[in-house]
Amino acid sequence: MKLYKISEIAKTFNISRETLIYYDTINLFKPAYIDQENGYRYYNDENISDLYFISMLKKANFSLKEIKDYIKCKNTSDSIELLNKKLQQIKDKISILQNSAEFISDKIQEIENISNQDGCTPFLETLNDVFVFQIEISEPKSEKELIEGIHTLNELRKKYSLEKAKRITILKKDDILKNEYFKIDRIGVIASSVSNHYIDFNLVVSIYHKDFTQKIGESYFKLLKFIDENNFKILGDSIETFSDVIVNAGNCMGQTIKISIPIES
């Protein structure tokens, strides 16, 4: 029977001698023969077959413990059960990766859309119908009531699996005209599956606010000036749609909020 030195096995499988010795110490992969005089390890053809199998399982993302458990399986039923468990783990990871890829793709699209706009300037657009899940902020709609409303909304988002839905805030037309840009009337998320309100804006004037939230009044000022200069008429409440992306656009840098005000030309 031909025997192979540990250095030959290590070179063939592109693994280190230390790894093979470690496999021996944890009783995962033992040599066919150890020379008692010099401690040299020797392997046979059966060892090569076993190591190839172990290598395949490692490439399939099996941990060393899982490989040992699989080797210990006494029958096909145990083997199938363990493999099914591993398969489900892999499917779960694939699902997580797919969700991550979709999230990143959405962020890329958002940044591209924002980058296509000239700085932080107003623009006209036609919005599609918007279905939202919203709650009203209690009077007097101060910071205290807003924080309470955000807490309530977050609980509802968890309940209805809406954590990834885009966040919105809505300001009443009268408050906008009185320059009360932090008097939030309603908060919510864009969600057609469990919506409790429908918004039909049609023609709007929008702007991407790419600065700190505290400076959002500056963007509203630009919107109102644009509306006034073009003799447009404000038809209703504004909607602020929040993005998780941070954009640097020259002098404008911060969380990105798209503000839209419905108008009549």
PDB file of C-alpha atoms in Angstrom:
ATOM      1  CA  MET A   1       0.000   0.000   0.000  1.00  0.00           C
ATOM      2  CA  LYS A   2       1.412   3.352  -1.051  1.00  0.00           C
ATOM      3  CA  LEU A   3       1.808   5.904   1.729  1.00  0.00           C
ATOM      4  CA  TYR A   4       2.050   9.686   1.303  1.00  0.00           C
ATOM      5  CA  LYS A   5       3.944  12.144   3.472  1.00  0.00           C
ATOM      6  CA  ILE A   6       2.069  14.983   5.145  1.00  0.00           C
ATOM      7  CA  SER A   7       3.896  17.483   2.917  1.00  0.00           C
ATOM      8  CA  GLU A   8       2.574  15.696  -0.190  1.00  0.00           C
ATOM      9  CA  ILE A   9      -1.007  15.741   1.093  1.00  0.00           C
ATOM     10  CA  ALA A  10      -0.713  19.398   2.069  1.00  0.00           C
ATOM     11  CA  LYS A  11       0.559  20.330  -1.401  1.00  0.00           C
ATOM     12  CA  THR A  12      -2.090  18.244  -3.201  1.00  0.00           C
ATOM     13  CA  PHE A  13      -4.993  19.812  -1.294  1.00  0.00           C
ATOM     14  CA  ASN A  14      -3.402  23.255  -0.949  1.00  0.00           C
ATOM     15  CA  ILE A  15      -3.704  23.259   2.832  1.00  0.00           C
ATOM     16  CA  SER A  16      -1.043  23.705   5.494  1.00  0.00           C
ATOM     17  CA  ARG A  17       0.679  20.984   7.497  1.00  0.00           C
ATOM     18  CA  GLU A  18      -0.611  22.724  10.621  1.00  0.00           C
ATOM     19  CA  THR A  19      -4.194  22.288   9.411  1.00  0.00           C
ATOM     20  CA  LEU A  20      -3.709  18.561   8.855  1.00  0.00           C
ATOM     21  CA  ILE A  21      -2.176  18.202  12.308  1.00  0.00           C
ATOM     22  CA  TYR A  22      -5.103  20.147  13.798  1.00  0.00           C
ATOM     23  CA  TYR A  23      -7.594  17.861  12.011  1.00  0.00           C
ATOM     24  CA  ASP A  24      -5.806  14.960  13.687  1.00  0.00           C
ATOM     25  CA  THR A  25      -5.962  16.497  17.170  1.00  0.00           C
ATOM     26  CA  ILE A  26      -9.745  17.071  16.934  1.00  0.00           C
ATOM     27  CA  ASN A  27     -10.301  13.536  15.574  1.00  0.00           C
ATOM     28  CA  LEU A  28     -11.644  14.768  12.258  1.00  0.00           C
ATOM     29  CA  PHE A  29      -9.009  13.384   9.902  1.00  0.00           C
ATOM     30  CA  LYS A  30      -6.317  11.012  11.109  1.00  0.00           C
ATOM     31  CA  PRO A  31      -3.326   9.667   9.204  1.00  0.00           C
ATOM     32  CA  ALA A  32      -3.150   5.987   8.321  1.00  0.00           C
ATOM     33  CA  TYR A  33       0.168   5.618  10.111  1.00  0.00           C
ATOM     34  CA  ILE A  34       2.385   7.623  12.478  1.00  0.00           C
ATOM     35  CA  ASP A  35       6.046   6.680  12.797  1.00  0.00           C
ATOM     36  CA  GLN A  36       6.600   6.298  16.534  1.00  0.00           C
ATOM     37  CA  GLU A  37      10.302   7.080  16.259  1.00  0.00           C
ATOM     38  CA  ASN A  38      10.150  10.415  14.430  1.00  0.00           C
ATOM     39  CA  GLY A  39       6.421  11.291  14.627  1.00  0.00           C
ATOM     40  CA  TYR A  40       6.038  11.555  10.851  1.00  0.00           C
ATOM     41  CA  ARG A  41       2.475  11.192   9.589  1.00  0.00           C
ATOM     42  CA  TYR A  42       1.672   9.069   6.546  1.00  0.00           C
ATOM     43  CA  TYR A  43      -1.578   8.835   4.585  1.00  0.00           C
ATOM     44  CA  ASN A  44      -3.046   6.255   2.206  1.00  0.00           C
ATOM     45  CA  ASP A  45      -5.506   6.383  -0.710  1.00  0.00           C
ATOM     46  CA  GLU A  46      -8.497   6.025   1.611  1.00  0.00           C
ATOM     47  CA  ASN A  47      -7.285   9.080   3.540  1.00  0.00           C
ATOM     48  CA  ILE A  48      -7.141  11.052   0.297  1.00  0.00           C
ATOM     49  CA  SER A  49     -10.757  10.151  -0.453  1.00  0.00           C
ATOM     50  CA  ASP A  50     -11.833  11.200   3.053  1.00  0.00           C
ATOM     51  CA  LEU A  51      -9.958  14.505   2.865  1.00  0.00           C
ATOM     52  CA  TYR A  52     -11.481  15.253  -0.528  1.00  0.00           C
ATOM     53  CA  PHE A  53     -14.940  14.734   1.002  1.00  0.00           C
ATOM     54  CA  ILE A  54     -14.085  17.008   3.949  1.00  0.00           C
ATOM     55  CA  SER A  55     -12.803  19.672   1.543  1.00  0.00           C
ATOM     56  CA  MET A  56     -16.054  19.557  -0.428  1.00  0.00           C
ATOM     57  CA  LEU A  57     -18.094  20.047   2.743  1.00  0.00           C
ATOM     58  CA  LYS A  58     -15.906  22.991   3.764  1.00  0.00           C
ATOM     59  CA  LYS A  59     -16.473  24.589   0.347  1.00  0.00           C
ATOM     60  CA  ALA A  60     -20.203  24.119   0.981  1.00  0.00           C
ATOM     61  CA  ASN A  61     -19.747  26.279   4.105  1.00  0.00           C
ATOM     62  CA  PHE A  62     -19.899  23.423   6.623  1.00  0.00           C
ATOM     63  CA  SER A  63     -18.132  24.149   9.902  1.00  0.00           C
ATOM     64  CA  LEU A  64     -15.689  21.581  11.255  1.00  0.00           C
ATOM     65  CA  LYS A  65     -18.228  20.639  13.924  1.00  0.00           C
ATOM     66  CA  GLU A  66     -20.911  20.119  11.271  1.00  0.00           C
ATOM     67  CA  ILE A  67     -18.525  17.955   9.251  1.00  0.00           C
ATOM     68  CA  LYS A  68     -17.798  15.815  12.310  1.00  0.00           C
ATOM     69  CA  ASP A  69     -21.522  15.506  13.033  1.00  0.00           C
ATOM     70  CA  TYR A  70     -22.178  14.455   9.444  1.00  0.00           C
ATOM     71  CA  ILE A  71     -19.430  11.835   9.499  1.00  0.00           C
ATOM     72  CA  LYS A  72     -20.906  10.445  12.735  1.00  0.00           C
ATOM     73  CA  CYS A  73     -24.333   9.916  11.137  1.00  0.00           C
ATOM     74  CA  LYS A  74     -25.305   6.277  11.620  1.00  0.00           C
ATOM     75  CA  ASN A  75     -27.810   6.011   8.775  1.00  0.00           C
ATOM     76  CA  THR A  76     -29.198   7.801   5.734  1.00  0.00           C
ATOM     77  CA  SER A  77     -32.079   9.336   7.699  1.00  0.00           C
ATOM     78  CA  ASP A  78     -29.667  11.129  10.019  1.00  0.00           C
ATOM     79  CA  SER A  79     -27.604  12.281   7.045  1.00  0.00           C
ATOM     80  CA  ILE A  80     -30.649  13.652   5.231  1.00  0.00           C
ATOM     81  CA  GLU A  81     -31.871  15.429   8.361  1.00  0.00           C
ATOM     82  CA  LEU A  82     -28.508  17.126   8.889  1.00  0.00           C
ATOM     83  CA  LEU A  83     -28.210  18.110   5.212  1.00  0.00           C
ATOM     84  CA  ASN A  84     -31.747  19.513   5.171  1.00  0.00           C
ATOM     85  CA  LYS A  85     -30.912  21.609   8.222  1.00  0.00           C
ATOM     86  CA  LYS A  86     -27.790  22.927   6.502  1.00  0.00           C
ATOM     87  CA  LEU A  87     -29.726  23.583   3.303  1.00  0.00           C
ATOM     88  CA  GLN A  88     -32.255  25.696   5.195  1.00  0.00           C
ATOM     89  CA  GLN A  89     -29.429  27.692   6.793  1.00  0.00           C
ATOM     90  CA  ILE A  90     -28.008  28.396   3.343  1.00  0.00           C
ATOM     91  CA  LYS A  91     -31.424  29.442   2.007  1.00  0.00           C
ATOM     92  CA  ASP A  92     -31.847  31.813   4.957  1.00  0.00           C
ATOM     93  CA  LYS A  93     -28.458  33.381   4.221  1.00  0.00           C
ATOM     94  CA  ILE A  94     -29.351  33.719   0.533  1.00  0.00           C
ATOM     95  CA  SER A  95     -32.571  35.493   1.499  1.00  0.00           C
ATOM     96  CA  ILE A  96     -30.642  37.906   3.730  1.00  0.00           C
ATOM     97  CA  LEU A  97     -28.130  38.586   0.942  1.00  0.00           C
ATOM     98  CA  GLN A  98     -30.923  39.158  -1.585  1.00  0.00           C
ATOM     99  CA  ASN A  99     -32.578  41.661   0.755  1.00  0.00           C
ATOM    100  CA  SER A 100     -29.227  43.391   1.240  1.00  0.00           C
ATOM    101  CA  ALA A 101     -28.678  43.532  -2.524  1.00  0.00           C
ATOM    102  CA  GLU A 102     -32.146  45.013  -3.073  1.00  0.00           C
ATOM    103  CA  PHE A 103     -31.537  47.581  -0.335  1.00  0.00           C
ATOM    104  CA  ILE A 104     -28.215  48.652  -1.867  1.00  0.00           C
ATOM    105  CA  SER A 105     -29.767  48.763  -5.347  1.00  0.00           C
ATOM    106  CA  ASP A 106     -32.550  51.021  -4.042  1.00  0.00           C
ATOM    107  CA  LYS A 107     -29.997  53.327  -2.423  1.00  0.00           C
ATOM    108  CA  ILE A 108     -28.019  53.540  -5.665  1.00  0.00           C
ATOM    109  CA  GLN A 109     -31.209  54.445  -7.526  1.00  0.00           C
ATOM    110  CA  GLU A 110     -32.065  57.101  -4.937  1.00  0.00           C
ATOM    111  CA  ILE A 111     -28.621  58.675  -5.187  1.00  0.00           C
ATOM    112  CA  GLU A 112     -28.780  58.649  -8.995  1.00  0.00           C
ATOM    113  CA  ASN A 113     -32.204  60.306  -8.926  1.00  0.00           C
ATOM    114  CA  ILE A 114     -30.976  62.933  -6.497  1.00  0.00           C
ATOM    115  CA  SER A 115     -27.773  63.516  -8.472  1.00  0.00           C
ATOM    116  CA  ASN A 116     -29.807  64.210 -11.607  1.00  0.00           C
ATOM    117  CA  GLN A 117     -31.303  67.268  -9.911  1.00  0.00           C
ATOM    118  CA  ASP A 118     -29.440  70.586 -10.125  1.00  0.00           C
ATOM    119  CA  GLY A 119     -28.296  71.149  -6.564  1.00  0.00           C
ATOM    120  CA  CYS A 120     -31.005  71.845  -4.005  1.00  0.00           C
ATOM    121  CA  THR A 121     -33.418  73.546  -6.382  1.00  0.00           C
ATOM    122  CA  PRO A 122     -37.202  73.152  -6.901  1.00  0.00           C
ATOM    123  CA  PHE A 123     -38.564  71.216  -9.874  1.00  0.00           C
ATOM    124  CA  LEU A 124     -41.958  70.261 -11.281  1.00  0.00           C
ATOM    125  CA  GLU A 125     -43.082  66.652 -11.487  1.00  0.00           C
ATOM    126  CA  THR A 126     -46.195  64.520 -11.644  1.00  0.00           C
ATOM    127  CA  LEU A 127     -46.508  62.051  -8.773  1.00  0.00           C
ATOM    128  CA  ASN A 128     -48.299  58.740  -8.996  1.00  0.00           C
ATOM    129  CA  ASP A 129     -51.009  57.903  -6.484  1.00  0.00           C
ATOM    130  CA  VAL A 130     -49.502  57.321  -3.039  1.00  0.00           C
ATOM    131  CA  PHE A 131     -50.888  54.842  -0.520  1.00  0.00           C
ATOM    132  CA  VAL A 132     -49.664  55.480   3.005  1.00  0.00           C
ATOM    133  CA  PHE A 133     -50.025  54.138   6.520  1.00  0.00           C
ATOM    134  CA  GLN A 134     -50.179  57.210   8.729  1.00  0.00           C
ATOM    135  CA  ILE A 135     -51.080  58.422  12.208  1.00  0.00           C
ATOM    136  CA  GLU A 136     -51.998  61.928  13.326  1.00  0.00           C
ATOM    137  CA  ILE A 137     -49.875  63.813  15.830  1.00  0.00           C
ATOM    138  CA  SER A 138     -51.879  64.896  18.869  1.00  0.00           C
ATOM    139  CA  GLU A 139     -52.430  68.563  19.670  1.00  0.00           C
ATOM    140  CA  PRO A 140     -50.682  70.862  20.266  1.00  0.00           C
ATOM    141  CA  LYS A 141     -48.317  68.992  17.876  1.00  0.00           C
ATOM    142  CA  SER A 142     -45.194  70.014  19.780  1.00  0.00           C
ATOM    143  CA  GLU A 143     -41.956  68.046  20.028  1.00  0.00           C
ATOM    144  CA  LYS A 144     -43.382  66.031  22.937  1.00  0.00           C
ATOM    145  CA  GLU A 145     -46.389  64.811  20.917  1.00  0.00           C
ATOM    146  CA  LEU A 146     -44.160  64.157  17.897  1.00  0.00           C
ATOM    147  CA  ILE A 147     -41.845  61.897  19.899  1.00  0.00           C
ATOM    148  CA  GLU A 148     -44.855  60.005  21.271  1.00  0.00           C
ATOM    149  CA  GLY A 149     -46.206  59.644  17.736  1.00  0.00           C
ATOM    150  CA  ILE A 150     -42.882  58.342  16.417  1.00  0.00           C
ATOM    151  CA  HIS A 151     -42.809  55.726  19.196  1.00  0.00           C
ATOM    152  CA  THR A 152     -46.354  54.612  18.317  1.00  0.00           C
ATOM    153  CA  LEU A 153     -45.539  54.487  14.607  1.00  0.00           C
ATOM    154  CA  ASN A 154     -42.400  52.411  15.197  1.00  0.00           C
ATOM    155  CA  GLU A 155     -44.435  49.858  17.149  1.00  0.00           C
ATOM    156  CA  LEU A 156     -46.952  49.660  14.299  1.00  0.00           C
ATOM    157  CA  ARG A 157     -44.161  49.322  11.735  1.00  0.00           C
ATOM    158  CA  LYS A 158     -42.856  46.304  13.619  1.00  0.00           C
ATOM    159  CA  LYS A 159     -46.350  44.843  13.912  1.00  0.00           C
ATOM    160  CA  TYR A 160     -47.046  45.130  10.183  1.00  0.00           C
ATOM    161  CA  SER A 161     -43.452  44.447   8.994  1.00  0.00           C
ATOM    162  CA  LEU A 162     -43.006  47.958   7.617  1.00  0.00           C
ATOM    163  CA  GLU A 163     -39.506  48.644   8.975  1.00  0.00           C
ATOM    164  CA  LYS A 164     -38.075  49.079   5.465  1.00  0.00           C
ATOM    165  CA  ALA A 165     -40.895  51.273   4.141  1.00  0.00           C
ATOM    166  CA  LYS A 166     -40.028  54.895   3.370  1.00  0.00           C
ATOM    167  CA  ARG A 167     -40.860  57.294   6.189  1.00  0.00           C
ATOM    168  CA  ILE A 168     -42.998  60.358   5.549  1.00  0.00           C
ATOM    169  CA  THR A 169     -44.158  63.432   7.422  1.00  0.00           C
ATOM    170  CA  ILE A 170     -47.033  65.657   6.354  1.00  0.00           C
ATOM    171  CA  LEU A 171     -47.418  69.375   7.035  1.00  0.00           C
ATOM    172  CA  LYS A 172     -50.712  71.181   6.683  1.00  0.00           C
ATOM    173  CA  LYS A 173     -50.978  73.861   4.013  1.00  0.00           C
ATOM    174  CA  ASP A 174     -51.885  76.578   6.542  1.00  0.00           C
ATOM    175  CA  ASP A 175     -48.818  75.819   8.667  1.00  0.00           C
ATOM    176  CA  ILE A 176     -46.556  75.968   5.610  1.00  0.00           C
ATOM    177  CA  LEU A 177     -47.898  79.406   4.717  1.00  0.00           C
ATOM    178  CA  LYS A 178     -47.255  80.515   8.319  1.00  0.00           C
ATOM    179  CA  ASN A 179     -43.653  79.243   8.074  1.00  0.00           C
ATOM    180  CA  GLU A 180     -44.283  76.639  10.789  1.00  0.00           C
ATOM    181  CA  TYR A 181     -42.139  73.968   9.161  1.00  0.00           C
ATOM    182  CA  PHE A 182     -41.702  71.856  12.298  1.00  0.00           C
ATOM    183  CA  LYS A 183     -45.377  71.575  13.200  1.00  0.00           C
ATOM    184  CA  ILE A 184     -45.845  68.035  11.920  1.00  0.00           C
ATOM    185  CA  ASP A 185     -49.481  67.089  11.367  1.00  0.00           C
ATOM    186  CA  ARG A 186     -49.091  63.410  10.425  1.00  0.00           C
ATOM    187  CA  ILE A 187     -46.326  60.836  10.205  1.00  0.00           C
ATOM    188  CA  GLY A 188     -46.270  57.472   8.495  1.00  0.00           C
ATOM    189  CA  VAL A 189     -44.759  55.277   5.819  1.00  0.00           C
ATOM    190  CA  ILE A 190     -45.438  54.617   2.160  1.00  0.00           C
ATOM    191  CA  ALA A 191     -47.121  51.202   2.116  1.00  0.00           C
ATOM    192  CA  SER A 192     -49.839  49.913  -0.166  1.00  0.00           C
ATOM    193  CA  SER A 193     -50.254  46.579   1.652  1.00  0.00           C
ATOM    194  CA  VAL A 194     -51.694  47.999   4.893  1.00  0.00           C
ATOM    195  CA  SER A 195     -52.449  51.583   3.884  1.00  0.00           C
ATOM    196  CA  ASN A 196     -55.078  53.588   5.744  1.00  0.00           C
ATOM    197  CA  HIS A 197     -54.904  56.708   3.585  1.00  0.00           C
ATOM    198  CA  TYR A 198     -54.652  57.615  -0.083  1.00  0.00           C
ATOM    199  CA  ILE A 199     -52.874  60.685  -1.471  1.00  0.00           C
ATOM    200  CA  ASP A 200     -53.590  61.959  -4.971  1.00  0.00           C
ATOM    201  CA  PHE A 201     -51.125  64.766  -5.647  1.00  0.00           C
ATOM    202  CA  ASN A 202     -50.850  64.790  -9.446  1.00  0.00           C
ATOM    203  CA  LEU A 203     -48.782  67.943 -10.215  1.00  0.00           C
ATOM    204  CA  VAL A 204     -46.324  68.972  -7.495  1.00  0.00           C
ATOM    205  CA  VAL A 205     -43.332  71.194  -6.912  1.00  0.00           C
ATOM    206  CA  SER A 206     -40.567  69.179  -5.248  1.00  0.00           C
ATOM    207  CA  ILE A 207     -37.111  69.748  -3.862  1.00  0.00           C
ATOM    208  CA  TYR A 208     -34.442  67.456  -2.419  1.00  0.00           C
ATOM    209  CA  HIS A 209     -33.380  68.825   0.942  1.00  0.00           C
ATOM    210  CA  LYS A 210     -29.807  67.579   1.370  1.00  0.00           C
ATOM    211  CA  ASP A 211     -28.881  69.417   4.524  1.00  0.00           C
ATOM    212  CA  PHE A 212     -29.533  69.076   8.240  1.00  0.00           C
ATOM    213  CA  THR A 213     -33.194  68.742   9.215  1.00  0.00           C
ATOM    214  CA  GLN A 214     -32.940  71.924  11.284  1.00  0.00           C
ATOM    215  CA  LYS A 215     -32.403  73.833   8.027  1.00  0.00           C
ATOM    216  CA  ILE A 216     -35.450  72.429   6.241  1.00  0.00           C
ATOM    217  CA  GLY A 217     -37.078  75.867   6.383  1.00  0.00           C
ATOM    218  CA  GLU A 218     -34.570  77.044   3.766  1.00  0.00           C
ATOM    219  CA  SER A 219     -35.849  74.422   1.321  1.00  0.00           C
ATOM    220  CA  TYR A 220     -39.466  75.365   2.033  1.00  0.00           C
ATOM    221  CA  PHE A 221     -38.544  79.006   1.387  1.00  0.00           C
ATOM    222  CA  LYS A 222     -37.157  78.008  -2.037  1.00  0.00           C
ATOM    223  CA  LEU A 223     -40.334  76.051  -2.815  1.00  0.00           C
ATOM    224  CA  LEU A 224     -42.662  78.896  -1.829  1.00  0.00           C
ATOM    225  CA  LYS A 225     -40.580  81.404  -3.783  1.00  0.00           C
ATOM    226  CA  PHE A 226     -40.669  79.151  -6.860  1.00  0.00           C
ATOM    227  CA  ILE A 227     -44.442  78.731  -6.528  1.00  0.00           C
ATOM    228  CA  ASP A 228     -44.963  82.474  -6.151  1.00  0.00           C
ATOM    229  CA  GLU A 229     -42.683  83.440  -9.049  1.00  0.00           C
ATOM    230  CA  ASN A 230     -44.500  81.048 -11.387  1.00  0.00           C
ATOM    231  CA  ASN A 231     -47.984  82.073 -10.211  1.00  0.00           C
ATOM    232  CA  PHE A 232     -48.827  78.567  -9.039  1.00  0.00           C
ATOM    233  CA  LYS A 233     -51.524  77.860  -6.448  1.00  0.00           C
ATOM    234  CA  ILE A 234     -50.936  75.545  -3.484  1.00  0.00           C
ATOM    235  CA  LEU A 235     -53.676  72.914  -3.383  1.00  0.00           C
ATOM    236  CA  GLY A 236     -52.948  71.004  -0.199  1.00  0.00           C
ATOM    237  CA  ASP A 237     -50.570  69.677   2.428  1.00  0.00           C
ATOM    238  CA  SER A 238     -46.913  68.905   1.755  1.00  0.00           C
ATOM    239  CA  ILE A 239     -45.370  65.458   2.057  1.00  0.00           C
ATOM    240  CA  GLU A 240     -41.788  64.912   3.159  1.00  0.00           C
ATOM    241  CA  THR A 241     -40.298  61.578   2.075  1.00  0.00           C
ATOM    242  CA  PHE A 242     -37.179  60.543   3.969  1.00  0.00           C
ATOM    243  CA  SER A 243     -34.237  58.686   2.517  1.00  0.00           C
ATOM    244  CA  ASP A 244     -31.569  56.857   4.507  1.00  0.00           C
ATOM    245  CA  VAL A 245     -28.808  58.012   2.165  1.00  0.00           C
ATOM    246  CA  ILE A 246     -26.424  60.833   2.991  1.00  0.00           C
ATOM    247  CA  VAL A 247     -25.558  62.922  -0.042  1.00  0.00           C
ATOM    248  CA  ASN A 248     -22.800  65.478  -0.500  1.00  0.00           C
ATOM    249  CA  ALA A 249     -23.858  68.036  -3.077  1.00  0.00           C
ATOM    250  CA  GLY A 250     -21.415  70.887  -2.677  1.00  0.00           C
ATOM    251  CA  ASN A 251     -22.744  73.111   0.084  1.00  0.00           C
ATOM    252  CA  CYS A 252     -25.650  70.735   0.728  1.00  0.00           C
ATOM    253  CA  MET A 253     -24.826  67.712   2.843  1.00  0.00           C
ATOM    254  CA  GLY A 254     -26.964  65.733   5.249  1.00  0.00           C
ATOM    255  CA  GLN A 255     -29.962  63.417   5.353  1.00  0.00           C
ATOM    256  CA  THR A 256     -31.944  63.547   2.139  1.00  0.00           C
ATOM    257  CA  ILE A 257     -35.602  64.557   2.363  1.00  0.00           C
ATOM    258  CA  LYS A 258     -37.793  65.003  -0.684  1.00  0.00           C
ATOM    259  CA  ILE A 259     -40.414  67.703  -0.086  1.00  0.00           C
ATOM    260  CA  SER A 260     -43.414  67.839  -2.416  1.00  0.00           C
ATOM    261  CA  ILE A 261     -46.212  70.427  -2.446  1.00  0.00           C
ATOM    262  CA  PRO A 262     -49.312  69.880  -4.627  1.00  0.00           C
ATOM    263  CA  ILE A 263     -50.035  72.807  -6.943  1.00  0.00           C
ATOM    264  CA  GLU A 264     -52.302  74.053  -9.676  1.00  0.00           C
ATOM    265  CA  SER A 265     -50.580  75.739 -12.602  1.00  0.00           C
TER     266      SER A 265
END
